[in-house]
Coordinates of C-alpha atoms in Angstrom, one line a residue:
M1009 CA -0.1 -0.1 0.0
Q1010 CA 1.2 3.3 -0.6
W1011 CA 1.1 5.6 2.3
T1012 CA 0.1 8.8 0.4
L1013 CA -1.2 11.9 2.4
P1014 CA -4.8 11.0 0.5
N1015 CA -4.7 7.5 1.4
I1016 CA -3.8 8.0 4.9
L1017 CA -6.9 10.5 5.2
T1018 CA -9.1 7.7 3.8
V1019 CA -7.8 5.1 6.1
L1020 CA -8.3 7.7 9.1
R1021 CA -12.0 8.0 7.7
L1022 CA -12.7 4.5 7.9
L1023 CA -11.3 4.2 11.3
A1024 CA -13.5 6.9 12.7
A1025 CA -16.7 5.2 11.4
P1026 CA -16.9 2.9 14.4
G1027 CA -15.8 5.8 16.5
L1028 CA -19.4 7.3 16.0
A1029 CA -20.9 4.5 17.8
L1030 CA -18.2 4.3 20.5
M1031 CA -18.9 8.1 21.4
F1032 CA -22.3 7.1 22.7
L1033 CA -20.9 3.9 24.6
Y1034 CA -18.1 5.9 26.5
F1035 CA -19.6 9.7 26.7
S1036 CA -22.9 10.9 28.1
R1037 CA -25.3 12.9 26.2
P1038 CA -25.1 15.5 24.9
Y1039 CA -21.4 15.2 24.9
A1040 CA -21.5 12.2 22.8
D1041 CA -23.6 13.9 20.3
W1042 CA -21.2 16.9 20.2
L1043 CA -18.5 14.6 19.7
A1044 CA -20.2 12.5 17.2
L1045 CA -21.3 15.5 15.1
M1046 CA -17.9 17.0 15.2
L1047 CA -16.0 13.6 14.2
F1048 CA -18.7 13.0 11.4
I1049 CA -18.0 16.7 10.1
L1050 CA -14.4 16.1 10.0
A1051 CA -14.8 13.0 8.1
A1052 CA -16.9 14.6 5.5
V1053 CA -14.6 17.3 5.2
T1054 CA -11.7 14.8 4.3
D1055 CA -13.7 13.0 2.2
W1056 CA -13.7 16.2 -0.1
I1057 CA -9.9 16.6 0.7
D1058 CA -8.5 13.3 -0.1
G1059 CA -10.0 13.0 -3.3
H1060 CA -9.0 16.7 -4.2
L1061 CA -5.6 16.1 -3.4
A1062 CA -5.4 12.6 -5.2
R1063 CA -6.4 14.3 -8.5
S1064 CA -4.4 17.2 -8.3
W1065 CA -1.4 15.7 -6.9
K1066 CA -1.8 12.7 -9.5
Q1067 CA -1.8 10.2 -6.3
E1068 CA -4.9 8.3 -7.4
T1069 CA -4.0 4.7 -6.3
K1070 CA -6.2 1.3 -6.6
I1071 CA -6.0 1.1 -2.8
G1072 CA -7.5 4.4 -2.3
A1073 CA -10.1 4.1 -4.7
M1074 CA -11.3 0.7 -3.0
M1075 CA -11.5 2.2 0.2
D1076 CA -12.8 5.5 -0.7
P1077 CA -16.4 4.2 -1.2
I1078 CA -16.0 1.5 1.8
A1079 CA -14.9 4.4 4.2
D1080 CA -18.1 6.6 2.9
K1081 CA -20.6 3.7 3.3
A1082 CA -19.3 2.6 6.7
M1083 CA -19.6 6.0 8.0
V1084 CA -23.3 6.6 6.5
I1085 CA -24.3 2.9 7.7
I1086 CA -22.9 3.4 11.4
A1087 CA -24.1 6.8 11.8
L1088 CA -27.7 5.9 10.7
M1089 CA -27.6 3.3 13.1
V1090 CA -26.7 5.3 15.9
I1091 CA -29.3 8.1 15.2
V1092 CA -32.2 5.4 14.5
G1093 CA -31.3 3.6 17.8
Y1094 CA -31.4 6.6 20.0
S1095 CA -34.7 8.1 18.1
S1096 CA -36.9 5.4 19.8
M1097 CA -37.3 3.8 16.1
S1098 CA -39.0 6.5 14.8
P1099 CA -40.5 5.3 11.4
W1100 CA -39.6 8.6 9.7
L1101 CA -36.0 7.5 10.6
V1102 CA -36.2 3.8 10.1
L1103 CA -37.9 3.8 6.6
P1104 CA -34.9 6.1 4.7
A1105 CA -32.4 4.4 6.8
T1106 CA -33.4 1.2 5.6
F1107 CA -33.6 2.3 2.0
I1108 CA -30.1 3.8 1.9
T1109 CA -28.7 0.7 3.9
F1110 CA -30.4 -1.9 1.4
R1111 CA -29.1 0.3 -1.9
E1112 CA -25.4 0.2 -0.3
V1113 CA -25.2 -3.2 0.4
F1114 CA -27.1 -4.4 -2.9
V1115 CA -24.6 -2.0 -5.0
S1116 CA -21.4 -3.4 -3.2
G1117 CA -22.7 -6.9 -3.7
L1118 CA -23.4 -6.1 -7.4
R1119 CA -20.0 -4.8 -7.5
E1120 CA -18.3 -7.7 -6.1
F1121 CA -20.2 -10.4 -8.5
L1122 CA -19.2 -8.4 -11.5
G1123 CA -15.5 -8.2 -10.2
Q1124 CA -13.3 -6.7 -13.0
K1125 CA -16.5 -5.7 -15.0
S1126 CA -17.4 -3.4 -12.1
G1127 CA -15.3 -0.6 -13.9
N1128 CA -18.6 -0.1 -16.0
L1129 CA -20.4 1.0 -12.8
K1130 CA -18.8 4.3 -12.7
V1131 CA -19.9 6.9 -10.0
T1132 CA -22.1 9.4 -11.5
N1133 CA -22.9 13.1 -10.6
L1134 CA -26.0 12.2 -9.1
A1135 CA -24.4 9.6 -6.9
K1136 CA -22.3 12.2 -5.6
W1137 CA -25.1 14.3 -4.8
K1138 CA -26.9 11.4 -2.9
T1139 CA -23.6 11.1 -1.0
T1140 CA -23.5 15.0 0.1
A1141 CA -27.4 14.8 0.8
Q1142 CA -26.7 11.7 3.1
M1143 CA -23.9 13.7 5.1
V1144 CA -25.6 16.8 5.5
A1145 CA -28.8 15.1 6.7
I1146 CA -26.7 12.8 9.3
A1147 CA -24.7 16.1 10.6
V1148 CA -28.2 18.0 10.8
L1149 CA -29.9 15.2 12.5
F1150 CA -26.8 14.7 15.1
A1151 CA -27.2 18.4 15.7
Q1152 CA -30.7 17.7 16.7
G1153 CA -29.7 15.4 19.4
V1154 CA -27.6 18.2 20.8
F1155 CA -30.5 20.7 21.0
E1156 CA -32.7 17.7 22.6
H1157 CA -30.6 17.4 25.2
Y1158 CA -29.7 20.7 26.1
L1159 CA -33.3 21.1 26.7
V1160 CA -33.7 18.2 28.7
M1161 CA -30.7 19.3 31.1
S1162 CA -32.0 22.9 31.2
S1163 CA -35.5 21.9 32.2
M1164 CA -34.3 19.1 34.6
G1165 CA -36.5 19.3 37.9
M1166 CA -39.1 21.7 36.3
D1167 CA -42.7 21.0 36.9
A1168 CA -44.1 20.0 33.3
Q1169 CA -46.9 22.8 33.5
I1170 CA -44.0 25.3 34.2
V1171 CA -42.1 24.1 31.3
N1172 CA -45.2 24.4 28.9
D1173 CA -46.1 27.6 30.1
I1174 CA -42.3 29.0 29.3
L1175 CA -42.4 27.4 25.7
S1176 CA -45.9 28.7 25.0
G1177 CA -44.6 32.3 26.1
R1178 CA -46.9 32.8 29.1
E1179 CA -43.7 32.6 31.6
E1180 CA -40.2 34.5 31.3
D1181 CA -37.7 31.9 29.7
L1182 CA -34.8 32.3 32.0
M1183 CA -33.0 29.3 31.0
G1184 CA -33.3 29.7 27.2
L1185 CA -35.9 26.4 26.7
R1186 CA -37.6 28.3 23.8
W1187 CA -34.5 28.6 21.5
K1188 CA -33.2 25.1 22.3
E1189 CA -37.0 23.7 21.6
F1190 CA -36.8 25.8 18.2
G1191 CA -33.4 24.3 17.2
M1192 CA -34.5 20.8 18.3
V1193 CA -37.8 21.1 16.3
W1194 CA -35.9 22.6 13.2
T1195 CA -33.1 20.5 13.0
G1196 CA -35.2 17.5 13.5
N1197 CA -37.5 18.2 10.7
L1198 CA -34.9 19.7 8.5
G1199 CA -32.8 16.2 9.0
I1200 CA -35.5 13.9 8.2
V1201 CA -36.6 15.8 4.9
L1202 CA -32.8 15.8 3.6
L1203 CA -32.7 12.1 4.8
W1204 CA -36.0 11.4 2.9
I1205 CA -34.2 13.3 -0.2
A1206 CA -31.1 11.2 0.0
A1207 CA -33.3 8.1 0.0
L1208 CA -34.8 9.1 -2.9
L1209 CA -31.6 9.6 -4.3
T1210 CA -30.3 6.2 -3.2
V1211 CA -32.8 4.3 -4.8
I1212 CA -32.7 6.4 -7.9
T1213 CA -29.0 5.8 -8.3
G1214 CA -29.4 2.1 -7.0
W1215 CA -31.6 1.4 -9.9
E1216 CA -29.4 3.4 -12.5
Y1217 CA -26.5 0.9 -11.4
F1218 CA -28.8 -2.3 -11.7
R1219 CA -29.7 -1.1 -15.0
K1220 CA -26.2 -0.8 -16.2
A1221 CA -25.3 -4.2 -15.0
M1222 CA -28.1 -5.8 -16.6
P1223 CA -26.1 -7.0 -19.9
F1224 CA -23.6 -8.6 -17.5
L1225 CA -26.3 -10.7 -15.7
T1226 CA -28.0 -12.3 -18.4
E1227 CA -27.5 -16.3 -18.9
D1228 CA -25.2 -17.4 -21.5
R1229 CA -26.8 -19.2 -24.0

């Protein structure tokens, strides 16, 4: 393996993927949400940087081309597992996460089956938009967890009626509950919308890959 800077960044991104889950095992919330959010954003940024450097420095390698999509898929799938697991299995998150996971497994299996012929399944611009939508949606959903748990911490020990009065504007908001609720609601809704957009792009690009692979899947006569 050639230890070029782009390849090193790709390996670090691959190793960071399980780190998202470990954050929630070793840290309490909302610190786990903060650390997972920062780690995910850092990994997403390095995804762009390592590709840009590999092309501009002419350091594109076979091992880098192999590991880059694996790192992306690992990061997305593990992040979705964590988000869905801490969302009380909301169907609004479970369904798009299922579509995304199924597509990634399906396309990976398709590439493995085709072997050397998998070079015909080149990454399209729409697939790049799909990856971008996934990354942004997941980052926003991690941010939603931050707002949610700061809201819980700020209202801890308060009577439920007092909390309702503060959020409705009938009581003075000394703890900043309203802006925390606003952030929680809007990041949650935005994250779900973006995740459904990513799921739609995922299904479309998955179908495109399958359609391109069809000529190689026909039985020899």
